[in-house]
Coordinates of C-alpha atoms and ligand atoms in Angstrom, one line a residue:
X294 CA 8.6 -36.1 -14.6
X295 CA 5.7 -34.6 -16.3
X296 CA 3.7 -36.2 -19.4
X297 CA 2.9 -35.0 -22.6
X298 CA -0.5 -35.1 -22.1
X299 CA -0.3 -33.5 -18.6
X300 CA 1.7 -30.4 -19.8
X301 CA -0.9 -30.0 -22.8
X302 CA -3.7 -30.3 -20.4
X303 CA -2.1 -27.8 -18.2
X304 CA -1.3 -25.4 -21.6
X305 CA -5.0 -25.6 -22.4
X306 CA -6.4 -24.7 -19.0
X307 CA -3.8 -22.0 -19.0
X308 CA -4.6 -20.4 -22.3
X309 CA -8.0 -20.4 -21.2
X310 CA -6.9 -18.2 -18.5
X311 CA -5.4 -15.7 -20.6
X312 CA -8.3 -15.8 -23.3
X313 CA -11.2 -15.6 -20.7
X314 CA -9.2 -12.4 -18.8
X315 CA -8.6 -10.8 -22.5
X316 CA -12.3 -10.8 -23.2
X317 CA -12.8 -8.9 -19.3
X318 CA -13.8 -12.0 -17.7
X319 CA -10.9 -11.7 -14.2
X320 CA -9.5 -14.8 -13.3
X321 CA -11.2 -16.6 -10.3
X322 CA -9.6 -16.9 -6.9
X323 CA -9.4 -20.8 -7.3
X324 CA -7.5 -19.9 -10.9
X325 CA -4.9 -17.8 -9.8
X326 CA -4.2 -20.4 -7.0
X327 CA -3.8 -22.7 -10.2
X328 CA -1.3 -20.5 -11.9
X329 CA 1.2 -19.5 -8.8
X330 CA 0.7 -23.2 -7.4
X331 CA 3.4 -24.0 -9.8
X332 CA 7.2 -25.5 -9.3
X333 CA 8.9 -21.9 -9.7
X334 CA 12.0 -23.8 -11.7
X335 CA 9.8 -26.4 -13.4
X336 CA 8.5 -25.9 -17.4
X337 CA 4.8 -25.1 -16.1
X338 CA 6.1 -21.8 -14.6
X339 CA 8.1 -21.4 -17.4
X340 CA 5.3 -21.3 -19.6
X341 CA 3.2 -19.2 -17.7
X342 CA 6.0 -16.7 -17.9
X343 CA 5.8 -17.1 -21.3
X344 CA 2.5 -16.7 -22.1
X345 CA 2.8 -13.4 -20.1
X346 CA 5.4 -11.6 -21.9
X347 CA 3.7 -12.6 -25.3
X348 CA 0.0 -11.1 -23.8
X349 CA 2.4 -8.1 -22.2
X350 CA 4.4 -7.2 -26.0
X351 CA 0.7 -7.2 -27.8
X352 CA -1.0 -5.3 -25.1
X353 CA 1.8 -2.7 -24.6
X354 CA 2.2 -3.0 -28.3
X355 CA 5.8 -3.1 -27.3
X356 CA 6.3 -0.2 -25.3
X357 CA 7.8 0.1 -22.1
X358 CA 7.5 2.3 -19.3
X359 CA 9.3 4.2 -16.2
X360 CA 8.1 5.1 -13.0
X361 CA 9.8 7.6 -11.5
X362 CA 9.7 8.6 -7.3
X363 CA 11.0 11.0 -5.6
X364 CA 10.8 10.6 -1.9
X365 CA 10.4 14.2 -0.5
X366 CA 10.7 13.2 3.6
X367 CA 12.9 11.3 5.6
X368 CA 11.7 11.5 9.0
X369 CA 11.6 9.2 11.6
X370 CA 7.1 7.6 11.2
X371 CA 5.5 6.6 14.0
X372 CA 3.4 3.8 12.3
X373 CA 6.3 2.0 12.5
X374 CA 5.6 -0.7 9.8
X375 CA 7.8 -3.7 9.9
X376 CA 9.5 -3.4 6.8
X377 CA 9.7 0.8 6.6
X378 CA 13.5 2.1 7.3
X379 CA 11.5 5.3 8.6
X380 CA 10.0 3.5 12.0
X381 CA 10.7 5.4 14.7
X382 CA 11.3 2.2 16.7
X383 CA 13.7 1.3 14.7
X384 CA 15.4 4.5 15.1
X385 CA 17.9 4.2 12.0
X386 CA 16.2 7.7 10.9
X387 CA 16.9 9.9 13.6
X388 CA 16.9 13.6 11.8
X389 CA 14.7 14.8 9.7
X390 CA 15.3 16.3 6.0
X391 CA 12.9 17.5 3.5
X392 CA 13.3 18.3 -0.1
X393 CA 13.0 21.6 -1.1
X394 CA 10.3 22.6 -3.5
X395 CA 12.9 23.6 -5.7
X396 CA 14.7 20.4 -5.3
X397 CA 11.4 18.7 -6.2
X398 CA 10.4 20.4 -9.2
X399 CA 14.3 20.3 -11.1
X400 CA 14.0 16.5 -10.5
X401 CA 10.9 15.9 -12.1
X402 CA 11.7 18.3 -15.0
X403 CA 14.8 16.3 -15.5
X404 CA 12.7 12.8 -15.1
X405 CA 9.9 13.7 -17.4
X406 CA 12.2 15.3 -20.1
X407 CA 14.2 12.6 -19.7
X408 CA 11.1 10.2 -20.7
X409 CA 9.9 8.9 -17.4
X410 CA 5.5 8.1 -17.7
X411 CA 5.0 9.1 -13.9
X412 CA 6.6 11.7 -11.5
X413 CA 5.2 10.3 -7.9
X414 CA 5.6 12.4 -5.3
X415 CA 6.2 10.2 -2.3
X416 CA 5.8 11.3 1.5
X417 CA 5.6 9.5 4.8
X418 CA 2.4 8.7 6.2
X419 CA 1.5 12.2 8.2
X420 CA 2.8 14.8 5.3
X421 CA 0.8 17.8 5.4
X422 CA -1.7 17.7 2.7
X423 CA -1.9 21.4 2.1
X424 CA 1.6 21.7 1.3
X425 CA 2.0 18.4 -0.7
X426 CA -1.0 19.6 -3.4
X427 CA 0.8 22.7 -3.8
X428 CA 3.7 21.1 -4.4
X429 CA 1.8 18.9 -6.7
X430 CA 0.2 22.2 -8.0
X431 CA 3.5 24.1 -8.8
X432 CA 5.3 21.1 -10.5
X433 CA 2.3 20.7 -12.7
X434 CA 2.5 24.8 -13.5
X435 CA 6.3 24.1 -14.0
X436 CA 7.1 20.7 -15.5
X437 CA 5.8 21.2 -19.3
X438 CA 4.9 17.4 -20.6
X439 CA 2.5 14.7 -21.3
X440 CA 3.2 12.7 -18.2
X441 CA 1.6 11.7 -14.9
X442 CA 1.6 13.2 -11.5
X443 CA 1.0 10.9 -8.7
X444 CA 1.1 10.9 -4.9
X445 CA 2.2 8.2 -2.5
X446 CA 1.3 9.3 0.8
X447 CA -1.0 8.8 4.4
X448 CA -4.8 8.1 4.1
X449 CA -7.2 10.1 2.2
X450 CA -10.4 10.5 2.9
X451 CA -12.8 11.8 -0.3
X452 CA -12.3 15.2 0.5
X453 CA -8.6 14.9 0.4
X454 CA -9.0 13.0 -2.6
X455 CA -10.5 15.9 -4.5
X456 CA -8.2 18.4 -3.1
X457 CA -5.5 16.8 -4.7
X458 CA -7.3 16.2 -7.8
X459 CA -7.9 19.9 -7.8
X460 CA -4.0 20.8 -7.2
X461 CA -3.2 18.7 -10.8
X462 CA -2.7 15.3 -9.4
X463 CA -4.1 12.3 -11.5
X464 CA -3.2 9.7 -9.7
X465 CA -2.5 8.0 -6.5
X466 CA -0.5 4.9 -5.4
X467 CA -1.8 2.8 -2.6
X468 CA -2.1 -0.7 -1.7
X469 CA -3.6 -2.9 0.7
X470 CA 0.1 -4.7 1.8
X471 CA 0.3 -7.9 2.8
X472 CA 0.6 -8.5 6.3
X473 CA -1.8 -5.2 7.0
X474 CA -2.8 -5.2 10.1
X475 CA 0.0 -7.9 11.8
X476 CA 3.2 -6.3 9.9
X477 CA 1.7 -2.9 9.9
X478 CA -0.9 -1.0 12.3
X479 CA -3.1 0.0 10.0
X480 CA -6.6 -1.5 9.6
X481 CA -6.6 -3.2 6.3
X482 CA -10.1 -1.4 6.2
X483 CA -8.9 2.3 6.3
X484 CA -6.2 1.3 3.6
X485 CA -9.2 -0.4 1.4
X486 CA -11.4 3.2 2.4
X487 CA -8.6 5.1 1.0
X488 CA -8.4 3.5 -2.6
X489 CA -12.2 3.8 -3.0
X490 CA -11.9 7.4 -2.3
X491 CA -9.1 7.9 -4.9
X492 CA -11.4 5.9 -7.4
X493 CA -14.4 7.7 -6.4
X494 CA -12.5 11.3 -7.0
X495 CA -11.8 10.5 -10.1
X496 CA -7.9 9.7 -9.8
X497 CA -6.0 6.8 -11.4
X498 CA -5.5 4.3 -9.2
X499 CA -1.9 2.3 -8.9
X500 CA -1.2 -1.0 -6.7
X501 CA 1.4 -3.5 -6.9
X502 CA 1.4 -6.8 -4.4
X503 CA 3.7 -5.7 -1.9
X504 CA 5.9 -5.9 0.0
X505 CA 6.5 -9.6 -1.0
X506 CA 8.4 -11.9 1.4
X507 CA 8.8 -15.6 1.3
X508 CA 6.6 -16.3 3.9
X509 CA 3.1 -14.9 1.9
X510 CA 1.0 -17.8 1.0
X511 CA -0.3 -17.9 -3.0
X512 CA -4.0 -17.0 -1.4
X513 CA -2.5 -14.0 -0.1
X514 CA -0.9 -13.0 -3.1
X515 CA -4.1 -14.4 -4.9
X516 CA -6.0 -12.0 -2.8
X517 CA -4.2 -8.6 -3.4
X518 CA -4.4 -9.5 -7.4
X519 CA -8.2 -9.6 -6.6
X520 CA -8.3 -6.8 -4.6
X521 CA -6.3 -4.1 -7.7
X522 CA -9.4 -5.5 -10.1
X523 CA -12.0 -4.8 -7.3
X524 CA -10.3 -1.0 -7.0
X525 CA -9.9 -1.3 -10.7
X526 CA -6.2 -0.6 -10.8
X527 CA -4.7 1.2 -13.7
X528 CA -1.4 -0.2 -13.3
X529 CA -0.3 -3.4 -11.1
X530 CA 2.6 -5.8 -10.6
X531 CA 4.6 -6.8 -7.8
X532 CA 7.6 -5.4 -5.3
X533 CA 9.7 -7.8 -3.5
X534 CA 10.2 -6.5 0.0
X535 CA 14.1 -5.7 0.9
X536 CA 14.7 -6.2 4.7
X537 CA 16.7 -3.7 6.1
X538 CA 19.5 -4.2 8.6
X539 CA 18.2 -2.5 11.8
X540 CA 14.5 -3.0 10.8
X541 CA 12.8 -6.3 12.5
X542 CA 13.0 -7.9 9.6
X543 CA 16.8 -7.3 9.1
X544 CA 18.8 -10.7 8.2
X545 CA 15.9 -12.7 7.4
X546 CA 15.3 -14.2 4.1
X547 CA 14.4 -12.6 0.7
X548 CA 12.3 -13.8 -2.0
X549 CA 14.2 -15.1 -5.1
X550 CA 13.6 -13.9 -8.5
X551 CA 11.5 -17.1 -10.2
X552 CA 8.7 -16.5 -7.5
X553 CA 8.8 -12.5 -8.2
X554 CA 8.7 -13.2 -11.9
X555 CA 6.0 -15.8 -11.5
X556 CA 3.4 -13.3 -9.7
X557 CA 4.7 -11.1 -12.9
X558 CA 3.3 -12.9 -15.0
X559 CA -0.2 -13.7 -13.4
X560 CA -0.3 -10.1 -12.6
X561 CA -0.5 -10.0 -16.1
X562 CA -2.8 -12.5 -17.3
X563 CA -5.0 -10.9 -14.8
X564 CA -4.6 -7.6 -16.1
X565 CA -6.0 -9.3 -19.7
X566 CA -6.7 -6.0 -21.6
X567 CA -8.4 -3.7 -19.4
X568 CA -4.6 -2.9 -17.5
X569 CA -1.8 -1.6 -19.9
X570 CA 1.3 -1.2 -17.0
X571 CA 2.5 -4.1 -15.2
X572 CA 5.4 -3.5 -12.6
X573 CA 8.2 -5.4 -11.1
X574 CA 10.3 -4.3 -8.3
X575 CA 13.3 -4.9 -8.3
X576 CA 13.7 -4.1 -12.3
X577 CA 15.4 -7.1 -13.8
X578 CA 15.2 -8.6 -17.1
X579 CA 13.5 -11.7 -16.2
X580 CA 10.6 -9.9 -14.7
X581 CA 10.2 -8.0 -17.6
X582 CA 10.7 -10.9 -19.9
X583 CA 7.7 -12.1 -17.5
X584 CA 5.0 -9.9 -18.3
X585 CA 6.4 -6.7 -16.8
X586 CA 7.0 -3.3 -18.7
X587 CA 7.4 -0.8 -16.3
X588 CA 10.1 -0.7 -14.2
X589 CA 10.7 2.1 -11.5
X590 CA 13.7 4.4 -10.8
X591 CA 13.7 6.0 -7.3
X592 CA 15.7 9.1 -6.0
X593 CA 15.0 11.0 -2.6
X594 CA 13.8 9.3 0.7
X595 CA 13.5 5.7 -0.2
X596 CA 11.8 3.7 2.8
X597 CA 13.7 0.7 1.8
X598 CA 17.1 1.5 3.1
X599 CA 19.1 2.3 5.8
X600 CA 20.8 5.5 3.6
X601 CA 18.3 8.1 4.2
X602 CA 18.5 10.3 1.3
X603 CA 19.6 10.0 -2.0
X604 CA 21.0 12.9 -4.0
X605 CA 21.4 10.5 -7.1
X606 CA 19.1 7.7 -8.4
X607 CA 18.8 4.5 -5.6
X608 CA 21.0 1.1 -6.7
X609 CA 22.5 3.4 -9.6
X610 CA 18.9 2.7 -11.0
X611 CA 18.1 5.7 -13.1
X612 CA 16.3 6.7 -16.5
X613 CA 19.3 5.5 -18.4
X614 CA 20.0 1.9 -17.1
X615 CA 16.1 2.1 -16.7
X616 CA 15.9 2.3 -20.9
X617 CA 19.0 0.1 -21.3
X618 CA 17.4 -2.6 -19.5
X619 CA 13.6 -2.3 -21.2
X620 CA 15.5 -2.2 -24.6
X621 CA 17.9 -5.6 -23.5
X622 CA 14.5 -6.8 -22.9
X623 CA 12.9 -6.3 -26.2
X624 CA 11.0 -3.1 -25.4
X625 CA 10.9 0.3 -26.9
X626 CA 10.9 3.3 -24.5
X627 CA 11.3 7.3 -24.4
X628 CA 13.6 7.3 -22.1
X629 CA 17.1 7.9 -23.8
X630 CA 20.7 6.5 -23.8
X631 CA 23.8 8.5 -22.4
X632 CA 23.8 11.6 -20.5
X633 CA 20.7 11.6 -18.4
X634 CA 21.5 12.9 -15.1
X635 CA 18.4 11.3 -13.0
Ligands
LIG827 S1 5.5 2.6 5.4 FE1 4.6 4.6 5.6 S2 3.3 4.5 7.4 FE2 4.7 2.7 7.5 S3 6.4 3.4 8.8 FE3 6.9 3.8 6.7 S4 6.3 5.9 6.3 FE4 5.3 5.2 8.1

């Protein structure tokens, strides 16, 4: 049982926290240690999540968000991350298929008319640059709208960077994943090169802490937070990982939704108010009653299943259960109601 005086200790180291990140100080290692150290059921979490939301509703003023992705390749990857559908190893990709260019630009007409904040263009790790910034290039001549364009592909190196800069892209998503390096086979170094190159082009950067599994320790987790303020993220959050039957880490264990809507809500207090967008995946209410208002909705090649191509939006997620569930939540959004067909 906890004591008065211990919980209003704890409430005054937290909302120290929160009011030294709000006036750019980041929180310290050791402090966000203190923060996700805490019983995920118990009222200390609670509060946290609390404390989030209310920083996330005044620096969103209120406003919430949605990311939309369109996977553009399904092929079997030879990188063969643990948790990617798309390993060759794995072999549950065995043909490839690649959206036309057509295909790709009538999907993110419909996404940003339909009120989405991003159209990411998402490839597999050897996509060939050339053709993705002309596909970048000809949906930003083509899709009218005050939105933007992002890539999720392979390394870049700082001329790549500019090249897609060049082609109309503003941003890019990366991340340094947990387990890099022992769950993937990449060198957590190239993966760090590649966001300083995106920074240093001039792009947006994006980052979430992913992909989340129970077995990540808090000073991982801790680590990744500090690693989107040292690449000065514009948007964070975090994505649970799903383990796909037929991948190796089909069958085991997921994480549960109080530990995903816990490192919500310390994404947020780290964010303070120099980051706007903070992202959970999966989209649930908690999470975004957690510090979370952005949520994503995902159509194409998604890496995270065993289905290899989606013609309609992934888990029946689109842009209109995407504003229902920001609006349940107490935000306002562009994204309409009824009759949106991503
Ligand atoms: S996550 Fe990317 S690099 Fe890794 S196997 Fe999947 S497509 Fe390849």
């Amino acid at each position: 049982m906890e004591h008065k005086g211990e919980k209003q200790d704890f409430a005054a180291r937290l909302e120290g926290i929160v009011a030294r990140s709000c006036a750019g100080s980041h929180p310290a290692r050791e402090e966000i240690l203190f923060l996700l150290g805490q019983d995920l059921e118990g009222d200390k979490a609670q509060l946290v999540r609390r404390r989030a939301r209310a920083l996330a509703l005044e620096v969103t003023e209120g406003t919430g968000r949605v990311w939309s992705a369109l996977g553009l390749d399904s092929r079997p990857c030879s990188m063969n991350c643990a948790f990617c559908s798309f390993g060759e190893q794995w072999g549950l990709v065995r043909e490839e298929h690649i959206w036309t260019n057509e295909e790709v630009v009538c999907t993110a007409r419909l996404a940003v008319a339909g009120g989405a904040s991003w159209v990411t263009l998402r490839t597999t790790e050897f996509y060939s640059l050339d053709r993705l910034c002309a596909l970048a290039a000809r949906v930003r001549a083509e899709v009218a709208g005050d939105y933007a364009l992002v890539v999720n592909t392979g390394e870049l190196d700082a001329q790549a960077a500019r090249q897609l800069l060049e082609a109309g892209v503003t941003g890019v998503y990366h991340s340094l994943r947990l387990g890099e390096g022992t769950s993937t086979r990449f060198d957590p170094k190239v993966r760090l090169a590649t966001m300083t190159c995106v920074r240093d082009a001039g792009l947006q950067l994006y980052t979430m802490v992913e992909p989340l599994g129970p077995e990540h320790t808090n000073e991982e987790i801790a680590d990744r937070l500090l690693v989107a303020h040292a690449c000065r993220a514009s948007l964070s959050g975090v994505m649970a990982r799903i383990n796909v039957a037929g991948t190796p880490l089909g069958g085991t264990k997921q994480v549960g939704e109080a530990l995903l809507c816990l490192v919500t809500a310390v994404s947020r207090i780290c964010a303070g108010r120099r980051v706007r967008d903070i992202c959970a995946v999966p989209p649930t209410r908690a999470a975004l009653e957690s510090g979370a208002n952005t949520v994503t909705i995902e159509i194409g090649a998604i890496p995270r299943s065993e289905v290899t191509s989606y013609r309609t939006a992934w888990n029946d997620f689109g842009l209109t259960q995407a504003g229902a569930l920001l609006r349940e939540a107490g935000y306002a959004c562009a994204v309409p109601g009824e009759g949106t067909t991503v």
